[in-house]
Amino acid sequence: MKKKFNLLFLLAMMGLVIVSRGAGAQEEVNIVPRPTMVRAEKGSFLLTPGTVINVTGGEEALPACRLFSDLLARSLGTPLEIRQGKKSLKKAINVSVDATLGEEAYTLVARERSVEIRGGSARGVFYAFQTLRQLLPAGVERGDPSASLEIRGVTIEDEPRFAYRGMMLDVARHFFPVEDVKTYIDMLALHKINRFHWHLTDDQGWRLEIKKYPLLTEVGSRRDETVIGKNTGQYDGIPHGGFYTQEEVKEIVQYAAERYITVIPEVELPGHAFAALASYPSLGCTGGPYKVATYWGVFNEVFCAGKEETFAFLEGVLDEVIALFPSEYVHIGGDECPKMRWKQCRACQARIKAEKLADEHELQSYFVKRIERFLNAKGRKLIGFDEILEGGISRTATVMSWRGTKGGLEAARLGNQAVMTPNSHAYFDYYQSKDTKNEPFAIGGFVPLEKVYELNPTEGLNEQEALLIQGAQANLWTEYISTISHVQYMVLPRMAALAEVAWTRQDQRSYDDFLKRAIVLTDRYTALGYNFARHLFN
Ligand code: ACM
Ligand code: ZN
């Protein structure tokens, strides 16, 4: 009797061991954003310290391989060997670039014998590795040596719906140090986001070193204090400041490029210019004096559109911006520019007359078009918020639609390209719960996870017009956000929904299915030490 019991016990224990080994490879494939095609295969691939990454074609894929190897080194205790070979090896991750695929496309096949990765370019290979990351348990993100490195058998074919998948961070209202910006870039990379829109200047701070105009950072990067709450009239009495040196900018641009993320710099004009005017008062209509804003809102003090000096200044700034940022797009803001000063300014009125403009809206259009011509002559493209439609838009400017999607729709109907970042779906400074008393103080609004997911960037357009929609982006304005932990709380997991909006084909999207995968993704956030909002568990 006793023997029999022991035997049963032993068998049961073996069973448990087998079950738990089987569970080592993740049973379900939970990738965010959802790939085009996922098919389970028999067996699983076991990653070990001896696994080689074998690049059989396309040495430009080596950096993406190195990043993956570095990630795994934390769990394995040693980086994976990367070599270049002629043919596919057993027990290896075989990587090749196959230009017959789309530039950002990839295929990933995991079987017992090997993992095969093909990317349309190094970029595609990078995305394959981001997917492979999500096939491994979250523990690898924090270098857990006990994390199972068994990858379940699977074939994945994948390609993004949109070429532009963006996230904005406002570093003007609150400054975030280089390390925080890199963390933000890491967060983007995990979600296959490929544009980092960096809002570098605003009324409350100028954050970019410009050698030709040193006062921009000596004066403009620092405000005396910050209003408490929503313009309560009470101030904290604490100076706030910070800026990025050009060396730091280069470091960030490089860091992003290694993750296939283009940094799009934004220099705001003609409005949101208080910090620039505080630095160089002659650039305003009245000549000042001005001081860097200490409260929030839309200010009447904007760049004078009449003075030639303004354009010489902006061109000097943009020359340095262009030298620092390889991005094809340069963002010029363009939003929320009151016309009050222009109406009273002799220089501005003289410009309206000389250029035969109808009114101040056309003066704004003149301003933006003139800057666009300058950028185009340097081989760059202008992108601006949807106010650039007012008073007439050039044929070539790209519209970033923020006041809902209507600016983007109008742009596409005019034949202009557009990026959708509607405040109705993609403003991550808005509350994500109705229970605002239990949320950190926010600007207002209500954009829960499900709402983000509902965005279809081409809705309302015919096929031809839809081709002009470059993609989608979410914006994080930081009036009320001053730490990276709070940044993370506001953008995670909403960034996951935005990523899927921009990456996954519309006919393959389902919120319920997304939710299940997003919940799994939060284990990775935890392992990475990211703060995130937990409403998706309810
Ligand atoms: C904006 O939110 N003012 C573009
Ligand atoms: Zn003026």
GROMACS .gro file of C-alpha atoms and ligand atoms in nm, residues 283-286 302-307 310 341-349 363, ligand 2:
model
   22
  283LEU     CA    1   1.153   8.952  -3.180
  284GLY     CA    2   0.812   9.046  -3.038
  285CYS     CA    3   0.577   9.311  -3.173
  286THR     CA    4   0.604   9.535  -2.865
  302VAL     CA    5   0.411   8.583  -3.025
  303PHE     CA    6   0.688   8.630  -3.282
  304CYS     CA    7   0.644   8.950  -3.483
  305ALA     CA    8   0.556   8.856  -3.840
  306GLY     CA    9   0.649   9.198  -3.974
  307LYS     CA   10   1.015   9.222  -3.879
  310THR     CA   11   1.230   8.742  -3.679
  341ARG     CA   12  -0.040   9.187  -3.125
  342TRP     CA   13  -0.023   9.154  -3.502
  343LYS     CA   14  -0.341   9.362  -3.533
  344GLN     CA   15  -0.176   9.647  -3.341
  345CYS     CA   16   0.175   9.617  -3.480
  346ARG     CA   17   0.294   9.858  -3.751
  347ALA     CA   18   0.548   9.614  -3.889
  348CYS     CA   19   0.291   9.335  -3.909
  349GLN     CA   20   0.035   9.557  -4.074
  363LEU     CA   21  -0.024   8.662  -4.227
  540ZN      ZN   22   0.456   9.255  -3.533
   0.00000   0.00000   0.00000
